[in-house]
Coordinates of N, CA and C in Angstrom, one line a residue:
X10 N -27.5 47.2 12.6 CA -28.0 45.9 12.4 C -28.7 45.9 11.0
X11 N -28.4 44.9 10.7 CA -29.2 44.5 9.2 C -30.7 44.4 8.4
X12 N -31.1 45.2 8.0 CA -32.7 44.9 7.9 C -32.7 43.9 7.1
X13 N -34.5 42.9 7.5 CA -34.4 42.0 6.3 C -34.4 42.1 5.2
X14 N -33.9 41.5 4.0 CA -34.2 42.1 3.2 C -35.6 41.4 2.6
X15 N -36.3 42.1 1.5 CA -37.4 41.4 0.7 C -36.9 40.2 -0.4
X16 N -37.6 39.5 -0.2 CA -37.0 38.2 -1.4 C -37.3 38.7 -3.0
X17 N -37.6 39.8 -3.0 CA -37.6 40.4 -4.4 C -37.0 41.2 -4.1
X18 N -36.2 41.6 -3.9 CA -34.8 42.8 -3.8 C -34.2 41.8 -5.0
X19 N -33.5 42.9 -5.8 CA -32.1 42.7 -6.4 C -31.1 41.6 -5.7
X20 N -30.6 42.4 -4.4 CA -29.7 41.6 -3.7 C -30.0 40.7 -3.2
X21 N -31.1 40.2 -2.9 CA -31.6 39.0 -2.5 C -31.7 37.7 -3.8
X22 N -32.2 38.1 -4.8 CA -31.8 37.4 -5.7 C -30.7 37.0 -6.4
X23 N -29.7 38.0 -6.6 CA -28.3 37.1 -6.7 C -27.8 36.6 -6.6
X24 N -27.8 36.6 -4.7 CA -27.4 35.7 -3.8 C -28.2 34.3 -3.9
X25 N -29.4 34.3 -4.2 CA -29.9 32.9 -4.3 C -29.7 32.2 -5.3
X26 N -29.2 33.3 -6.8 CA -28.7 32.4 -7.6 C -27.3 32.2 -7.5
X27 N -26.6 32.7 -7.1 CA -25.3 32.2 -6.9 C -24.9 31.2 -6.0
X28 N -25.9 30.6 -4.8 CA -26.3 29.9 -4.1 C -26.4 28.6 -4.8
X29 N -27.6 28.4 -5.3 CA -27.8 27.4 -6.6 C -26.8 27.0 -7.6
X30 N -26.1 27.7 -7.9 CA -24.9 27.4 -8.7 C -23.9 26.7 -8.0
X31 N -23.5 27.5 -6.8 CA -22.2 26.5 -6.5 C -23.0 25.0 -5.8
X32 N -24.4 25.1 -4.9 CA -25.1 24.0 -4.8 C -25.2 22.9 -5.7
X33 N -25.2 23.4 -7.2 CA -25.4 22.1 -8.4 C -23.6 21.6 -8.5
X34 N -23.0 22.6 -8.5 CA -21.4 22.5 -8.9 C -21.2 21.0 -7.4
X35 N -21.3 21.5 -6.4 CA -21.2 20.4 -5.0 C -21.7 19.2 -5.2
X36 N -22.7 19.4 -5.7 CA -23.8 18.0 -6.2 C -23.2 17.2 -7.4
X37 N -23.0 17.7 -8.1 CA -23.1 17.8 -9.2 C -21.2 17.0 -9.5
X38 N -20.3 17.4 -8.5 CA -19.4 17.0 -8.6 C -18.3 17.7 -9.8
X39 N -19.2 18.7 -10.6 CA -18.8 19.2 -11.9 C -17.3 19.8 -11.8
X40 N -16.2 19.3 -11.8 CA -14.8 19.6 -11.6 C -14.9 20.3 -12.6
X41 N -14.8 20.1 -14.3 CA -14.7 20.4 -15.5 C -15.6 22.0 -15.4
X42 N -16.7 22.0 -14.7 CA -17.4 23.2 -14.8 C -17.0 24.5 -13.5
X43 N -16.4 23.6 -12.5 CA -15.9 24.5 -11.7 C -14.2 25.2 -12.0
X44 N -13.4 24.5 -12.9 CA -12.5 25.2 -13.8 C -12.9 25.8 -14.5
X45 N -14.4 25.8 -15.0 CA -14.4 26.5 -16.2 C -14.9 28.0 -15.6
X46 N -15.2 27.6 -14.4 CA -16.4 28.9 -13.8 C -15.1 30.2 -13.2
X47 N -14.2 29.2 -12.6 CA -13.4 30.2 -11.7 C -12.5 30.6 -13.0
X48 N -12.3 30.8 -14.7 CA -11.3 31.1 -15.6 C -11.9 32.7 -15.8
X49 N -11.2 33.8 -16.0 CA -11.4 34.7 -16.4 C -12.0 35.0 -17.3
X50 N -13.0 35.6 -18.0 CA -14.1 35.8 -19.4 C -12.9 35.5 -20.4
X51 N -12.3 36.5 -20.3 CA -11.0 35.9 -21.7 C -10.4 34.8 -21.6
X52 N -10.2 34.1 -20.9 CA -9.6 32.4 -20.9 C -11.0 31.5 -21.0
X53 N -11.8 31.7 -21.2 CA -13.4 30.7 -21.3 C -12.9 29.9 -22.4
X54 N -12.6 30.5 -23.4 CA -13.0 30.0 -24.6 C -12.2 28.8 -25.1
X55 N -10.5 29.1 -23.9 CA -9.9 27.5 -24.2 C -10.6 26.5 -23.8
X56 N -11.7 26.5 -22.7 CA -11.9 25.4 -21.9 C -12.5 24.1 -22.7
X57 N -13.0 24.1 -23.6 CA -14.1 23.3 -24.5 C -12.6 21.6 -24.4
X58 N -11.4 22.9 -25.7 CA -10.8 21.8 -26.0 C -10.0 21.1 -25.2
X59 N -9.2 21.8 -23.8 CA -9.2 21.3 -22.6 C -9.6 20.1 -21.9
X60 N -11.4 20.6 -21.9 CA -12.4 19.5 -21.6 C -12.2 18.5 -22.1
X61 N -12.5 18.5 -24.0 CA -12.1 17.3 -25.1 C -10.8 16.5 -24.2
X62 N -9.9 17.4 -24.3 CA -8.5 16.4 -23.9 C -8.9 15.8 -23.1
X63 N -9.1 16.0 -21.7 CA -9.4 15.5 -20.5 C -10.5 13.9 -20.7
X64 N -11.5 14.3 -21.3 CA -12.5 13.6 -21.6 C -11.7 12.4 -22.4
X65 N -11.1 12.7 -23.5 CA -10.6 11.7 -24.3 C -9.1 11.0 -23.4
X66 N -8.6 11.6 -22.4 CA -7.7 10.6 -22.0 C -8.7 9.9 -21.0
X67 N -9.7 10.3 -20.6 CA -10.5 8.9 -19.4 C -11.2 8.1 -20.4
X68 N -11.4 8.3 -21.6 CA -11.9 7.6 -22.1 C -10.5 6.4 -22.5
X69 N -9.3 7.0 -22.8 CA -8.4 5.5 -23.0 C -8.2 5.0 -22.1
X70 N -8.1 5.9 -20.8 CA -7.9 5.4 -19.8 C -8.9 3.6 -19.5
X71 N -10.1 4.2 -19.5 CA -11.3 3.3 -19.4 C -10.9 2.1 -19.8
X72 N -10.6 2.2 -21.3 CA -10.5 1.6 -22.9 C -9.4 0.1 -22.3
X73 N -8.7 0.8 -22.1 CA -7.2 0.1 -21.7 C -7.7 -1.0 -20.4
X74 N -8.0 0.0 -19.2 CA -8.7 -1.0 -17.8 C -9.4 -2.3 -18.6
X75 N -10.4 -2.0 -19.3 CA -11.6 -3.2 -20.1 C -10.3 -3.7 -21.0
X76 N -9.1 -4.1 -21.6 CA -8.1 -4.6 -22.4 C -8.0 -5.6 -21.5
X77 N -7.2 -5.1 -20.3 CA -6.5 -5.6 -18.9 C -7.6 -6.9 -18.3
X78 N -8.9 -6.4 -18.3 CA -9.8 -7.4 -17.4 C -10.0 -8.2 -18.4
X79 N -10.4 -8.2 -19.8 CA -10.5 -9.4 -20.6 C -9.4 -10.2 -20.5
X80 N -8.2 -10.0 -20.5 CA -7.0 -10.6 -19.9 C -7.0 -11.4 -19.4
X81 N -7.4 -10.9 -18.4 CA -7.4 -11.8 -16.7 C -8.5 -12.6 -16.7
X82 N -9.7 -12.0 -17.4 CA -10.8 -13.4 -17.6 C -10.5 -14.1 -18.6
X83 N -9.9 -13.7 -19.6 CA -9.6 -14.9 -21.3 C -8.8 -16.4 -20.1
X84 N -7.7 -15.8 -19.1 CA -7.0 -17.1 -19.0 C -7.8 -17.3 -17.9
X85 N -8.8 -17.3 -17.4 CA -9.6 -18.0 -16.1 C -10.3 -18.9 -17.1
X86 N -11.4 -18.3 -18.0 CA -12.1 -18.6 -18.6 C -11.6 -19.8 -20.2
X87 N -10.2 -20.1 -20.5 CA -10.0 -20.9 -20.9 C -10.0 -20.3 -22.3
X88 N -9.9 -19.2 -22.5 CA -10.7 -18.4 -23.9 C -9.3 -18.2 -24.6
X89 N -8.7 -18.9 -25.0 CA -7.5 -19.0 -26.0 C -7.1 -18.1 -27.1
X90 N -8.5 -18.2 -27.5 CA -8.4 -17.4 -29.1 C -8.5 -15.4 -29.0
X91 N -9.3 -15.7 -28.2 CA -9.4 -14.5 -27.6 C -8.5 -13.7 -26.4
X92 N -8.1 -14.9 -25.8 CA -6.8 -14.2 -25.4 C -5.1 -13.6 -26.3
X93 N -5.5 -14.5 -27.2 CA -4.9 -14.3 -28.6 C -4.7 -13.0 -29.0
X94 N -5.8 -12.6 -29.1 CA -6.1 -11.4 -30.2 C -6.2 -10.1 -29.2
X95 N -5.8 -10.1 -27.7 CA -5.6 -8.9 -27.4 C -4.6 -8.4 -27.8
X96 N -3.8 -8.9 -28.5 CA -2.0 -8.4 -28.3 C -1.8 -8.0 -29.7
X97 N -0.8 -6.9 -30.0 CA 0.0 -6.7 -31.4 C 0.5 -7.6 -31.8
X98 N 0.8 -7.1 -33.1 CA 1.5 -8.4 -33.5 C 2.6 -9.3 -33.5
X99 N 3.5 -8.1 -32.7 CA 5.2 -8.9 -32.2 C 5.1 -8.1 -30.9
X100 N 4.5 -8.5 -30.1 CA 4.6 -7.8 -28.4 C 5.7 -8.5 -27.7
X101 N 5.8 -7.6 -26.8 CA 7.1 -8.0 -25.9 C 6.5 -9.0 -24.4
X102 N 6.4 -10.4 -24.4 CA 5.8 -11.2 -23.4 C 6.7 -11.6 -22.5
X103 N 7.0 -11.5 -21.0 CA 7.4 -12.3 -20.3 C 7.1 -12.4 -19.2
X104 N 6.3 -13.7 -18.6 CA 5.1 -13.8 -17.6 C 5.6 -15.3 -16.7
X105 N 7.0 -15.1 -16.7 CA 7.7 -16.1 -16.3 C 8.4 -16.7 -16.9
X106 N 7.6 -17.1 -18.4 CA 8.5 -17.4 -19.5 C 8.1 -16.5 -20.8
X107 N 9.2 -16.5 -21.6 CA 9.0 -15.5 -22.7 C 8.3 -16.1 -23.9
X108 N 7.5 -15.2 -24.6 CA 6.6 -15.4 -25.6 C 6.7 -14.3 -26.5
X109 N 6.3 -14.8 -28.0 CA 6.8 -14.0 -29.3 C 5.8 -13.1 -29.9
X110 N 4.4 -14.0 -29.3 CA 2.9 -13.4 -29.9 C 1.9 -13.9 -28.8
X111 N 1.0 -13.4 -28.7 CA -0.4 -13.6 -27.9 C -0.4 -14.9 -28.0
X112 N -0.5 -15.4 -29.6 CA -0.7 -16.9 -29.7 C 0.2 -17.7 -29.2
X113 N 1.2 -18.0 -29.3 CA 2.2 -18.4 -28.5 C 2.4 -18.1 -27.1
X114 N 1.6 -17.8 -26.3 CA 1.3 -17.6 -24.9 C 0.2 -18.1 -25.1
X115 N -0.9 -17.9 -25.9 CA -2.1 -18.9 -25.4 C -2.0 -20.4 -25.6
X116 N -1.4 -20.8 -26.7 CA -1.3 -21.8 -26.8 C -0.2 -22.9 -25.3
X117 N 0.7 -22.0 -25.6 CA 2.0 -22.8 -24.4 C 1.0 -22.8 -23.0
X118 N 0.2 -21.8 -22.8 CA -0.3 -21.5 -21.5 C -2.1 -23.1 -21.5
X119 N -2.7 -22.6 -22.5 CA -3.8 -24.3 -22.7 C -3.1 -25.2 -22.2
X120 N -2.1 -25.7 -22.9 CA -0.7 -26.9 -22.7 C -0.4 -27.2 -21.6
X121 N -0.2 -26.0 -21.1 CA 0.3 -26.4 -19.8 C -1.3 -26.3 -18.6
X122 N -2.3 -25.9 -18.9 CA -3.2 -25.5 -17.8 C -4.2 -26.5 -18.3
X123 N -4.5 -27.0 -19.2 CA -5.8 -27.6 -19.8 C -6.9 -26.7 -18.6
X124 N -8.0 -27.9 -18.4 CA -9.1 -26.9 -17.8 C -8.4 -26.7 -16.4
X125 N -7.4 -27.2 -15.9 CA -7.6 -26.4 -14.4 C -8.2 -25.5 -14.2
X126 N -8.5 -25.1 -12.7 CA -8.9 -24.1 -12.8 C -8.0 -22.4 -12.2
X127 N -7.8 -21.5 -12.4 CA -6.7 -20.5 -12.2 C -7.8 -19.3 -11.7
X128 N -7.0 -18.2 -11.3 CA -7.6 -17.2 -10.4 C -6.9 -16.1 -10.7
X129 N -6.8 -15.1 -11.8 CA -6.4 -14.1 -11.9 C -6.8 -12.4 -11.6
X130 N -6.2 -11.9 -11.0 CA -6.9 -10.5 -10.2 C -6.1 -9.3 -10.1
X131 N -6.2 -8.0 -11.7 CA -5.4 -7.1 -11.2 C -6.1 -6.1 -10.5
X132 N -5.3 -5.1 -10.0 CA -5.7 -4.1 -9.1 C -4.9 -3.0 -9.2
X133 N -5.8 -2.0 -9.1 CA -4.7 -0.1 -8.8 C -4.0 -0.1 -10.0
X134 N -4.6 0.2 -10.8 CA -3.7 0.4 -12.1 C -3.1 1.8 -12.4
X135 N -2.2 2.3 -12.5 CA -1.2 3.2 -12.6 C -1.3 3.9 -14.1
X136 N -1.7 3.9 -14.8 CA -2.4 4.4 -16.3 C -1.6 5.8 -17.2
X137 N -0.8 5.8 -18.0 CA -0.4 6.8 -18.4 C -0.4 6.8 -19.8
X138 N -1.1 7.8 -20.9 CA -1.5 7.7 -22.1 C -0.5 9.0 -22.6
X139 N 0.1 8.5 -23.8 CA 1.0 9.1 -24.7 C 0.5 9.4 -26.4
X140 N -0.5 9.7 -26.9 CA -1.1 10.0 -27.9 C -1.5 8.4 -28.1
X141 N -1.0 8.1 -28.9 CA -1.4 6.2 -29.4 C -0.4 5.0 -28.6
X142 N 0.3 5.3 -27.8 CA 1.0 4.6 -26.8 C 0.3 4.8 -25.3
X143 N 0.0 3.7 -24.6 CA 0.2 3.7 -23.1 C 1.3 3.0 -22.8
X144 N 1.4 3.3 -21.1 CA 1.9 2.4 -20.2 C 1.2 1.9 -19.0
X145 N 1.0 0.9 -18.4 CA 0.8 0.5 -17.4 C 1.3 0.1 -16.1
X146 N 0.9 0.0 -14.7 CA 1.2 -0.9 -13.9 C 0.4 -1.2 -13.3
X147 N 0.0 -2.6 -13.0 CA -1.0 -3.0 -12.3 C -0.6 -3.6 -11.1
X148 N -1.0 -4.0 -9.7 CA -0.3 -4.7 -9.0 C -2.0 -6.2 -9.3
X149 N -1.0 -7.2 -8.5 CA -1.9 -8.7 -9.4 C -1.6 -9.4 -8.0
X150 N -2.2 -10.2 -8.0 CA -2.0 -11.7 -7.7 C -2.9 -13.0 -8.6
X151 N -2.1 -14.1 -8.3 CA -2.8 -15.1 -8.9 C -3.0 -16.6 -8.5
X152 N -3.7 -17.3 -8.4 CA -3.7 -18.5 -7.5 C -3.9 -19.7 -9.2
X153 N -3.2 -20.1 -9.1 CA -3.1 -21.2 -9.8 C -2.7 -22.7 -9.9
X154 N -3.4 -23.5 -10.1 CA -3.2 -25.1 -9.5 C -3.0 -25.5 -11.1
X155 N -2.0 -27.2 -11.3 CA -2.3 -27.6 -12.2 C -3.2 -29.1 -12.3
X156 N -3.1 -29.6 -13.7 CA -4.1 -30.8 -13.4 C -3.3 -32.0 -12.9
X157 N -4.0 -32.7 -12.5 CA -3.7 -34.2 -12.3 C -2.7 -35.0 -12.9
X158 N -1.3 -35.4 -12.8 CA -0.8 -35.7 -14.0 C 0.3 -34.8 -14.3
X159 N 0.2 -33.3 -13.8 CA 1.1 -32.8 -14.4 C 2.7 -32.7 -13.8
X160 N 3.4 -32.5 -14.6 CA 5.0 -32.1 -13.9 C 4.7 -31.1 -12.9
X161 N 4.2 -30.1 -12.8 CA 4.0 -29.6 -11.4 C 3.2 -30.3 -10.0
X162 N 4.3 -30.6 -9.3 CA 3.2 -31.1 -7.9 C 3.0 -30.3 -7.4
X163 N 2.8 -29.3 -7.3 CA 2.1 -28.2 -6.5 C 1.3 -27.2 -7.3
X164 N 0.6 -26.2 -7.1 CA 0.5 -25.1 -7.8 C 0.8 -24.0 -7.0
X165 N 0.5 -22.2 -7.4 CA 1.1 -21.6 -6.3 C -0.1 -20.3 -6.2
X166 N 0.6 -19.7 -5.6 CA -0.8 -18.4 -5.3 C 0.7 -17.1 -5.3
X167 N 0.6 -16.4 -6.0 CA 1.5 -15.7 -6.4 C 1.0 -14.0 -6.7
X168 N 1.8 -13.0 -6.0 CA 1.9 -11.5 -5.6 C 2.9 -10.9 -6.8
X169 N 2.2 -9.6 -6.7 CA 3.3 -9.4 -7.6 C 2.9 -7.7 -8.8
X170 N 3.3 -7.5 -9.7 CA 3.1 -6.2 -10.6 C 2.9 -6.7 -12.3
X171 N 2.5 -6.5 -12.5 CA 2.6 -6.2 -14.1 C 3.0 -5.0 -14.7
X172 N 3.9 -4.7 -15.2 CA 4.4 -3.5 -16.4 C 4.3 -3.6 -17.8
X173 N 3.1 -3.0 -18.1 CA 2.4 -2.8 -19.7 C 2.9 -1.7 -20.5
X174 N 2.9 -2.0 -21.5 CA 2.4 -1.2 -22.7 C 1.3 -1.1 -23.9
X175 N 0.8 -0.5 -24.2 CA -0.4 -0.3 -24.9 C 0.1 0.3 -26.1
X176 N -0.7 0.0 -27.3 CA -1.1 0.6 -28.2 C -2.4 0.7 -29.0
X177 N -2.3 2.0 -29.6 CA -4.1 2.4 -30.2 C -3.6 2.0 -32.0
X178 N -4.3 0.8 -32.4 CA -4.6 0.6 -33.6 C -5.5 0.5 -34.2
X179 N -5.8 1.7 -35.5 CA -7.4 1.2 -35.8 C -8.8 2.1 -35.0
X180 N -8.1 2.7 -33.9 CA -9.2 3.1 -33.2 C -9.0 2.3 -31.8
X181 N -8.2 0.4 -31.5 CA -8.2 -0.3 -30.5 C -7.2 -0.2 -29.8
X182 N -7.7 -0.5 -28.5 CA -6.2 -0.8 -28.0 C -5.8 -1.8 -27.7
X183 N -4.3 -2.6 -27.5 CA -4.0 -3.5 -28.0 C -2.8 -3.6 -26.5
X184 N -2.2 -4.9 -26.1 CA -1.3 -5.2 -25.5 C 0.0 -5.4 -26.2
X185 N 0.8 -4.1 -26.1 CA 2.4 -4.0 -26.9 C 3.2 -5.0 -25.8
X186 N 3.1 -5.0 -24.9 CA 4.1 -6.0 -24.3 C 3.6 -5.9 -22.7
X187 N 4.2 -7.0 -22.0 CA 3.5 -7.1 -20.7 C 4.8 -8.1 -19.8
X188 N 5.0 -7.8 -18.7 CA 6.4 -8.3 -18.2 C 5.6 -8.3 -16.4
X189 N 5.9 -9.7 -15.9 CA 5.2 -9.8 -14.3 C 6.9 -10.0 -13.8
X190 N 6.5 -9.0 -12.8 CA 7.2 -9.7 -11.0 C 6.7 -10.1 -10.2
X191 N 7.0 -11.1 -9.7 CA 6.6 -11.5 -8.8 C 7.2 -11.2 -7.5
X192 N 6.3 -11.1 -6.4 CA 7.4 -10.5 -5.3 C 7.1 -11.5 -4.3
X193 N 6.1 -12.4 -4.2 CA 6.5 -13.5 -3.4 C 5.5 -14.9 -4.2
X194 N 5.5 -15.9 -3.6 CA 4.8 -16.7 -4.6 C 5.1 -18.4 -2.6
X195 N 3.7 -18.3 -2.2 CA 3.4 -19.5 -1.9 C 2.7 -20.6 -2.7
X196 N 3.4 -22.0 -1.9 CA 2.7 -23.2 -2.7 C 1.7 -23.8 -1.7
X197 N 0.7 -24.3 -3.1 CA -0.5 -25.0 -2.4 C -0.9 -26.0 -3.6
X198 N -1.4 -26.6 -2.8 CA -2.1 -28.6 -3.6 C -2.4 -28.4 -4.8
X199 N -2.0 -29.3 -5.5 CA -2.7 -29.1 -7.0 C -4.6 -29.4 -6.9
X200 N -5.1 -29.1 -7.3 CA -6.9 -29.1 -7.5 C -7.2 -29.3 -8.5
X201 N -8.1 -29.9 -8.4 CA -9.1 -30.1 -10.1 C -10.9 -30.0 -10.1
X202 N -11.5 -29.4 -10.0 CA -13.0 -29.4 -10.0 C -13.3 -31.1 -10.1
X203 N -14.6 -31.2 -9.7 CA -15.0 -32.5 -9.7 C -15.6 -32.8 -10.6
X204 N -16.0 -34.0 -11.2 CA -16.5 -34.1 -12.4 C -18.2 -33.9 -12.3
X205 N -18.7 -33.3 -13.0 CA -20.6 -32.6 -13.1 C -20.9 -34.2 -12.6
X206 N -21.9 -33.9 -11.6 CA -22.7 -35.4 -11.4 C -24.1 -35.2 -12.1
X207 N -24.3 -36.9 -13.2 CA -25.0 -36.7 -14.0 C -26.5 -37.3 -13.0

C-alpha cells in the first residue's frame, strides 16, 4: 500500500503541475497549444508558423462570413451603392437572372424591389481559402414580396444554396461571382408595410 506522500515531495509536485497544465489546456480549450505540447522538442519550433497559418486562414475565413452578411443586409436594407461595391470588377452574377457588375444587380434589383420589403438569411457556410481566392457555399432562403403595382402578383419565399467565389484585393475581400439554386420556392401575397402614421 501506498504511503501518503508529503505535498513537498518532488513527486508530489509534478504531478500538481502537470495537473494544472492539462486543467488550463481543458479550460482553456487551447487546441493550438495542445499540438504544440504533445510535438517532440525537435518539431517545437515549426509550430509558431503553423499557428500563423491556421490563425490567418480563420481570420479570412471570418473576413469572407462579414462580406456574405453585408450582402444579405445591403438588399434588405435597400443599400444599393454599397451593395455595389462588394463585388470585383467583372464578377460572375447569376441569382436568377444574370448580371455583369455589382452595379448592375443593384440597380436592376432597386427597379424591380423599390422599398418592399425582402428577407434574406444565409446559413452553414462551407468556406475554403486558396491563398487570395476563396470558395463558398452557403445554404439560404429568402422571403420576398413585391410592391403594389408590380408585374409580379405574388412574391415567393424561396430555399435553396449559393456558390461563391472570393477574392483578396488590396488586403479586401471581394465577391468574384455568386450563382443561387433554388431547390424549392413557395408563393405568398404580395405586402407592402403601412404607411408611418403621422
Amino acid at each position: 500500500m501506498r504511503t501518503h506522500e508529503s505535498r513537498t515531495s518532488p513527486a508530489w509536485r509534478s504531478r500538481a503541475v502537470g495537473a494544472a497544465a492539462v486543467a488550463t489546456l481543458l479550460i482553456g480549450g487551447g487546441a493550438g497549444v495542445t499540438a504544440w505540447a504533445s510535438q517532440p522538442a525537435a518539431a517545437a519550433h515549426t509550430a509558431p508558423s503553423s499557428d500563423a497559418a491556421a490563425v490567418r486562414r480563420l481570420a479570412d475565413v471570418e473576413e469572407i462570413r462579414q462580406v456574405k452578411a453585408r450582402y444579405f443586409r445591403y438588399l434588405d436594407s435597400k443599400q444599393w451603392s454599397n451593395l455595389a461595391a462588394l463585388f470585383t470588377a467583372h464578377p460572375t452574377i447569376d441569382v436568377g437572372a444574370k448580371y455583369s457588375s455589382g452595379k448592375e444587380l443593384a440597380e436592376k434589383t432597386a427597379a424591380l424591389l423599390g422599398d418592399a420589403p425582402t428577407a434574406h438569411q444565409g446559413f452553414l457556410p462551407e468556406i475554403e481559402v486558396h491563398g487570395n481566392r476563396a470558395t463558398a457555399i452557403w445554404a439560404m432562403e429568402d422571403y420576398v414580396s413585391f410592391p403594389p403595382g408590380s408585374s409580379y402578383k405574388n412574391g415567393f419565399h424561396g430555399y435553396g444554396e449559393y456558390h461563391d467565389t472570393y477574392q483578396r484585393i488590396d488586403g479586401h475581400w471581394y465577391i468574384a461571382g455568386t450563382v443561387l439554386s433554388r431547390f424549392r420556392v413557395d408563393t405568398v401575397p404580395n405586402w407592402a408595410p403601412p404607411a408611418p402614421q403621422k
